[in-house]
mmCIF file with all atom_site columns, C-alpha atoms in Angstrom:
data_model
loop_
_atom_site.group_PDB
_atom_site.id
_atom_site.type_symbol
_atom_site.label_atom_id
_atom_site.label_alt_id
_atom_site.label_comp_id
_atom_site.label_asym_id
_atom_site.label_entity_id
_atom_site.label_seq_id
_atom_site.pdbx_PDB_ins_code
_atom_site.Cartn_x
_atom_site.Cartn_y
_atom_site.Cartn_z
_atom_site.occupancy
_atom_site.B_iso_or_equiv
_atom_site.pdbx_formal_charge
_atom_site.auth_seq_id
_atom_site.auth_comp_id
_atom_site.auth_asym_id
_atom_site.auth_atom_id
_atom_site.pdbx_PDB_model_num
ATOM 1  C CA . MET E 1 1  ? -0.052  0.110  0.092  1.00 52.00 ? 946  MET E CA 1
ATOM 2  C CA . ASN E 1 2  ? 0.949   3.394  -0.712 1.00 63.00 ? 947  ASN E CA 1
ATOM 3  C CA . ARG E 1 3  ? 2.779   4.996  2.351  1.00 70.00 ? 948  ARG E CA 1
ATOM 4  C CA . SER E 1 4  ? 1.989   8.606  1.628  1.00 93.00 ? 949  SER E CA 1
ATOM 5  C CA . LEU E 1 5  ? -1.630  7.818  1.041  1.00 94.00 ? 950  LEU E CA 1
ATOM 6  C CA . ASN E 1 6  ? -1.880  6.031  4.463  1.00 94.00 ? 951  ASN E CA 1
ATOM 7  C CA . GLU E 1 7  ? -0.238  9.079  5.869  1.00 95.00 ? 952  GLU E CA 1
ATOM 8  C CA . HIS E 1 8  ? -2.367  11.653 4.167  1.00 95.00 ? 953  HIS E CA 1
ATOM 9  C CA . VAL E 1 9  ? -5.794  9.730  5.348  1.00 96.00 ? 954  VAL E CA 1
ATOM 10 C CA . ALA E 1 10 ? -4.126  9.526  8.902  1.00 96.00 ? 955  ALA E CA 1
ATOM 11 C CA . GLN E 1 11 ? -3.909  13.445 8.381  1.00 97.00 ? 956  GLN E CA 1
ATOM 12 C CA . LEU E 1 12 ? -7.528  13.867 7.261  1.00 96.00 ? 957  LEU E CA 1
ATOM 13 C CA . VAL E 1 13 ? -8.288  11.380 10.339 1.00 96.00 ? 958  VAL E CA 1
ATOM 14 C CA . SER E 1 14 ? -6.919  13.739 12.721 1.00 96.00 ? 959  SER E CA 1
ATOM 15 C CA . GLU E 1 15 ? -8.263  16.986 10.913 1.00 96.00 ? 960  GLU E CA 1
ATOM 16 C CA . ALA E 1 16 ? -11.861 15.260 10.861 1.00 96.00 ? 961  ALA E CA 1
ATOM 17 C CA . SER E 1 17 ? -11.592 14.524 14.740 1.00 96.00 ? 962  SER E CA 1
ATOM 18 C CA . ASP E 1 18 ? -10.427 17.929 15.477 1.00 95.00 ? 963  ASP E CA 1
ATOM 19 C CA . GLY E 1 19 ? -7.009  16.521 16.734 1.00 94.00 ? 964  GLY E CA 1
ATOM 20 C CA . ALA E 1 20 ? -8.571  13.915 19.048 1.00 94.00 ? 965  ALA E CA 1
ATOM 21 C CA . VAL E 1 21 ? -6.713  11.362 16.977 1.00 95.00 ? 966  VAL E CA 1
ATOM 22 C CA . THR E 1 22 ? -3.078  12.491 15.968 1.00 96.00 ? 967  THR E CA 1
ATOM 23 C CA . PRO E 1 23 ? -2.132  11.025 12.583 1.00 96.00 ? 968  PRO E CA 1
ATOM 24 C CA . ASP E 1 24 ? 0.652   8.761  14.386 1.00 96.00 ? 969  ASP E CA 1
ATOM 25 C CA . GLU E 1 25 ? -2.238  7.607  16.618 1.00 95.00 ? 970  GLU E CA 1
ATOM 26 C CA . ALA E 1 26 ? -4.527  7.009  13.404 1.00 95.00 ? 971  ALA E CA 1
ATOM 27 C CA . LEU E 1 27 ? -1.463  5.097  11.399 1.00 94.00 ? 972  LEU E CA 1
ATOM 28 C CA . SER E 1 28 ? -0.274  2.796  14.123 1.00 94.00 ? 973  SER E CA 1
ATOM 29 C CA . ALA E 1 29 ? -3.840  1.913  16.060 1.00 92.00 ? 974  ALA E CA 1
ATOM 30 C CA . SER E 1 30 ? -4.798  -1.739 16.579 1.00 91.00 ? 975  SER E CA 1
ATOM 31 C CA . VAL E 1 31 ? -8.141  -0.750 17.423 1.00 93.00 ? 976  VAL E CA 1
ATOM 32 C CA . PRO E 1 32 ? -10.836 0.551  15.235 1.00 93.00 ? 977  PRO E CA 1
ATOM 33 C CA . LEU E 1 33 ? -10.841 4.287  14.616 1.00 93.00 ? 978  LEU E CA 1
ATOM 34 C CA . PRO E 1 34 ? -14.076 4.898  16.601 1.00 92.00 ? 979  PRO E CA 1
ATOM 35 C CA . ALA E 1 35 ? -12.546 3.249  19.645 1.00 93.00 ? 980  ALA E CA 1
ATOM 36 C CA . LEU E 1 36 ? -9.526  5.935  19.406 1.00 92.00 ? 981  LEU E CA 1
ATOM 37 C CA . GLY E 1 37 ? -12.420 8.611  19.526 1.00 90.00 ? 982  GLY E CA 1
ATOM 38 C CA . VAL E 1 38 ? -13.332 9.252  15.838 1.00 93.00 ? 983  VAL E CA 1
ATOM 39 C CA . THR E 1 39 ? -16.979 10.029 16.594 1.00 94.00 ? 984  THR E CA 1
ATOM 40 C CA . SER E 1 40 ? -19.875 9.814  14.238 1.00 92.00 ? 985  SER E CA 1
ATOM 41 C CA . LEU E 1 41 ? -19.440 13.546 13.382 1.00 95.00 ? 986  LEU E CA 1
ATOM 42 C CA . ALA E 1 42 ? -15.865 13.056 12.746 1.00 95.00 ? 987  ALA E CA 1
ATOM 43 C CA . GLN E 1 43 ? -16.447 9.918  10.484 1.00 93.00 ? 988  GLN E CA 1
ATOM 44 C CA . MET E 1 44 ? -19.264 12.270 8.424  1.00 94.00 ? 989  MET E CA 1
ATOM 45 C CA . ARG E 1 45 ? -16.147 14.944 8.085  1.00 96.00 ? 990  ARG E CA 1
ATOM 46 C CA . LEU E 1 46 ? -13.898 12.419 7.348  1.00 95.00 ? 991  LEU E CA 1
ATOM 47 C CA . ILE E 1 47 ? -16.192 11.087 4.470  1.00 94.00 ? 992  ILE E CA 1
ATOM 48 C CA . ASP E 1 48 ? -16.788 14.298 3.018  1.00 96.00 ? 993  ASP E CA 1
ATOM 49 C CA . ALA E 1 49 ? -12.833 15.069 3.061  1.00 96.00 ? 994  ALA E CA 1
ATOM 50 C CA . LEU E 1 50 ? -12.156 11.805 1.244  1.00 95.00 ? 995  LEU E CA 1
ATOM 51 C CA . GLU E 1 51 ? -14.956 12.425 -1.396 1.00 95.00 ? 996  GLU E CA 1
ATOM 52 C CA . ARG E 1 52 ? -13.457 15.972 -1.867 1.00 95.00 ? 997  ARG E CA 1
ATOM 53 C CA . GLU E 1 53 ? -9.785  15.078 -1.869 1.00 94.00 ? 998  GLU E CA 1
ATOM 54 C CA . TYR E 1 54 ? -9.971  11.909 -3.909 1.00 94.00 ? 999  TYR E CA 1
ATOM 55 C CA . GLY E 1 55 ? -13.283 12.119 -5.827 1.00 94.00 ? 1000 GLY E CA 1
ATOM 56 C CA . VAL E 1 56 ? -14.636 8.791  -4.388 1.00 94.00 ? 1001 VAL E CA 1
ATOM 57 C CA . GLU E 1 57 ? -18.013 8.223  -3.248 1.00 92.00 ? 1002 GLU E CA 1
ATOM 58 C CA . VAL E 1 58 ? -18.626 6.630  0.111  1.00 90.00 ? 1003 VAL E CA 1
ATOM 59 C CA . ASP E 1 59 ? -21.982 4.988  -0.033 1.00 88.00 ? 1004 ASP E CA 1
ATOM 60 C CA . LEU E 1 60 ? -23.110 4.707  3.717  1.00 85.00 ? 1005 LEU E CA 1
ATOM 61 C CA . GLY E 1 61 ? -26.034 2.346  2.507  1.00 85.00 ? 1006 GLY E CA 1
ATOM 62 C CA . THR E 1 62 ? -23.227 -0.411 1.980  1.00 84.00 ? 1007 THR E CA 1
ATOM 63 C CA . ASP E 1 63 ? -20.621 -2.242 3.860  1.00 81.00 ? 1008 ASP E CA 1
ATOM 64 C CA . VAL E 1 64 ? -18.460 0.544  5.664  1.00 82.00 ? 1009 VAL E CA 1
ATOM 65 C CA . SER E 1 65 ? -15.982 -1.529 7.099  1.00 84.00 ? 1010 SER E CA 1
ATOM 66 C CA . HIS E 1 66 ? -13.224 0.413  5.438  1.00 85.00 ? 1011 HIS E CA 1
ATOM 67 C CA . LEU E 1 67 ? -14.084 3.431  7.896  1.00 87.00 ? 1012 LEU E CA 1
ATOM 68 C CA . GLU E 1 68 ? -12.463 1.492  10.647 1.00 91.00 ? 1013 GLU E CA 1
ATOM 69 C CA . SER E 1 69 ? -8.795  2.102  9.948  1.00 93.00 ? 1014 SER E CA 1
ATOM 70 C CA . VAL E 1 70 ? -6.199  4.162  7.945  1.00 94.00 ? 1015 VAL E CA 1
ATOM 71 C CA . ALA E 1 71 ? -5.209  1.179  6.029  1.00 93.00 ? 1016 ALA E CA 1
ATOM 72 C CA . ALA E 1 72 ? -8.752  -0.068 5.254  1.00 93.00 ? 1017 ALA E CA 1
ATOM 73 C CA . LEU E 1 73 ? -9.594  3.617  4.209  1.00 93.00 ? 1018 LEU E CA 1
ATOM 74 C CA . ALA E 1 74 ? -6.529  3.987  2.108  1.00 93.00 ? 1019 ALA E CA 1
ATOM 75 C CA . ALA E 1 75 ? -7.396  0.570  0.194  1.00 92.00 ? 1020 ALA E CA 1
ATOM 76 C CA . PHE E 1 76 ? -10.636 1.711  -0.339 1.00 92.00 ? 1021 PHE E CA 1
ATOM 77 C CA . VAL E 1 77 ? -9.477  4.969  -1.868 1.00 93.00 ? 1022 VAL E CA 1
ATOM 78 C CA . GLU E 1 78 ? -6.942  3.096  -3.940 1.00 93.00 ? 1023 GLU E CA 1
ATOM 79 C CA . SER E 1 79 ? -9.410  0.796  -5.289 1.00 92.00 ? 1024 SER E CA 1
ATOM 80 C CA . LYS E 1 80 ? -11.909 3.461  -6.440 1.00 88.00 ? 1025 LYS E CA 1
ATOM 81 C CA . ARG E 1 81 ? -9.182  5.430  -8.243 1.00 80.00 ? 1026 ARG E CA 1
#
């Protein structure tokens, strides 16, 4: 997986959570992002940022397990490019 993509996604996670989760915490997390403190509002902000930055569409009516980690989010973005 593209390291810089992971790092950028981690930065977006941090921004969406208003800094409650640092990029380093998001990158190294061994628990799902919500367990780190990424709230549902932060998830919505993150979805908006991903859609804007990468031109992907996140359909909340389908499986959203890719919202659980930076690696899964990066893989999702990569698969939609």
